[in-house]
Amino acid sequence: MAADTEPLEILLHLPLLAEDKNVPYVFVPSKQALGRACGVTRPVVACSVTSNEASQLKTQIQQLKDAIEKLLI
């Protein structure tokens, strides 16, 4: 989620939902940086990363999830 979202209230329900569902989350400094990380030229206020058993990125996604969970402790 982008920390510079205006108004921030449009995102504030997402951390509560994530915590209820035991889903790690993180805020990044800007919408522009999040958009670039998503591979688009527009600003992005929120995104999600998902995987399935057949995903080639499953290992990297699990490592990222573990790193974020350590930050939330």
mmCIF file of C-alpha atoms in Angstrom:
data_model
loop_
_atom_site.group_PDB
_atom_site.id
_atom_site.type_symbol
_atom_site.label_atom_id
_atom_site.label_comp_id
_atom_site.label_asym_id
_atom_site.label_seq_id
_atom_site.Cartn_x
_atom_site.Cartn_y
_atom_site.Cartn_z
ATOM 1 C CA MET A 1 0.000 0.000 0.000
ATOM 2 C CA ALA A 2 1.230 3.485 -0.809
ATOM 3 C CA ALA A 3 1.784 5.729 2.197
ATOM 4 C CA ASP A 4 1.226 8.904 0.157
ATOM 5 C CA THR A 5 -2.330 7.937 -0.843
ATOM 6 C CA GLU A 6 -4.739 10.883 -0.592
ATOM 7 C CA PRO A 7 -7.008 10.558 1.262
ATOM 8 C CA LEU A 8 -5.286 7.825 3.245
ATOM 9 C CA GLU A 9 -8.670 6.729 4.584
ATOM 10 C CA ILE A 10 -9.378 4.835 1.355
ATOM 11 C CA LEU A 11 -6.687 2.322 2.402
ATOM 12 C CA LEU A 12 -7.065 2.232 6.167
ATOM 13 C CA HIS A 13 -9.511 -0.684 6.162
ATOM 14 C CA LEU A 14 -7.008 -2.945 4.363
ATOM 15 C CA PRO A 15 -4.567 -3.469 7.274
ATOM 16 C CA LEU A 16 -7.477 -4.530 9.492
ATOM 17 C CA LEU A 17 -8.686 -7.017 6.890
ATOM 18 C CA ALA A 18 -5.157 -8.317 6.350
ATOM 19 C CA GLU A 19 -4.617 -8.834 10.076
ATOM 20 C CA ASP A 20 -7.980 -10.599 10.422
ATOM 21 C CA LYS A 21 -7.013 -12.980 7.599
ATOM 22 C CA ASN A 22 -3.384 -13.356 8.769
ATOM 23 C CA VAL A 23 -2.070 -11.802 5.544
ATOM 24 C CA PRO A 24 1.177 -9.817 5.788
ATOM 25 C CA TYR A 25 1.174 -6.286 4.369
ATOM 26 C CA VAL A 26 3.585 -3.406 4.008
ATOM 27 C CA PHE A 27 3.417 0.310 3.230
ATOM 28 C CA VAL A 28 5.771 1.746 0.618
ATOM 29 C CA PRO A 29 6.692 5.446 0.454
ATOM 30 C CA SER A 30 4.938 6.426 -2.770
ATOM 31 C CA LYS A 31 2.210 5.557 -5.260
ATOM 32 C CA GLN A 32 4.672 6.137 -8.089
ATOM 33 C CA ALA A 33 7.191 3.630 -6.681
ATOM 34 C CA LEU A 34 4.445 1.057 -6.162
ATOM 35 C CA GLY A 35 3.251 1.574 -9.721
ATOM 36 C CA ARG A 36 6.771 1.041 -11.055
ATOM 37 C CA ALA A 37 7.120 -2.117 -8.967
ATOM 38 C CA CYS A 38 3.852 -3.345 -10.504
ATOM 39 C CA GLY A 39 5.192 -2.689 -14.001
ATOM 40 C CA VAL A 40 2.853 0.173 -14.890
ATOM 41 C CA THR A 41 3.465 3.861 -15.525
ATOM 42 C CA ARG A 42 0.537 5.088 -13.432
ATOM 43 C CA PRO A 43 0.557 5.573 -9.659
ATOM 44 C CA VAL A 44 -0.854 2.595 -7.727
ATOM 45 C CA VAL A 45 -2.310 2.828 -4.201
ATOM 46 C CA ALA A 46 -2.449 -0.909 -3.418
ATOM 47 C CA CYS A 47 -1.545 -4.251 -4.945
ATOM 48 C CA SER A 48 -1.372 -7.874 -3.904
ATOM 49 C CA VAL A 49 1.035 -10.709 -4.582
ATOM 50 C CA THR A 50 -0.423 -14.187 -4.925
ATOM 51 C CA SER A 51 0.898 -17.573 -5.945
ATOM 52 C CA ASN A 52 -0.257 -21.099 -6.536
ATOM 53 C CA GLU A 53 1.461 -24.455 -6.218
ATOM 54 C CA ALA A 54 2.592 -24.437 -9.875
ATOM 55 C CA SER A 55 4.067 -20.921 -9.770
ATOM 56 C CA GLN A 56 7.718 -20.551 -10.744
ATOM 57 C CA LEU A 57 7.918 -17.653 -8.283
ATOM 58 C CA LYS A 58 6.528 -19.605 -5.329
ATOM 59 C CA THR A 59 9.892 -19.721 -3.504
ATOM 60 C CA GLN A 60 10.542 -15.989 -3.926
ATOM 61 C CA ILE A 61 6.996 -15.118 -2.882
ATOM 62 C CA GLN A 62 7.333 -17.253 0.255
ATOM 63 C CA GLN A 63 10.651 -15.568 1.112
ATOM 64 C CA LEU A 64 9.055 -12.144 0.654
ATOM 65 C CA LYS A 65 6.089 -13.153 2.820
ATOM 66 C CA ASP A 66 8.434 -14.406 5.555
ATOM 67 C CA ALA A 67 10.449 -11.167 5.469
ATOM 68 C CA ILE A 68 7.295 -9.034 5.757
ATOM 69 C CA GLU A 69 5.988 -11.161 8.623
ATOM 70 C CA LYS A 70 9.255 -10.547 10.514
ATOM 71 C CA LEU A 71 8.722 -6.796 10.105
ATOM 72 C CA LEU A 72 5.212 -7.028 11.546
ATOM 73 C CA ILE A 73 6.268 -8.745 14.771
#
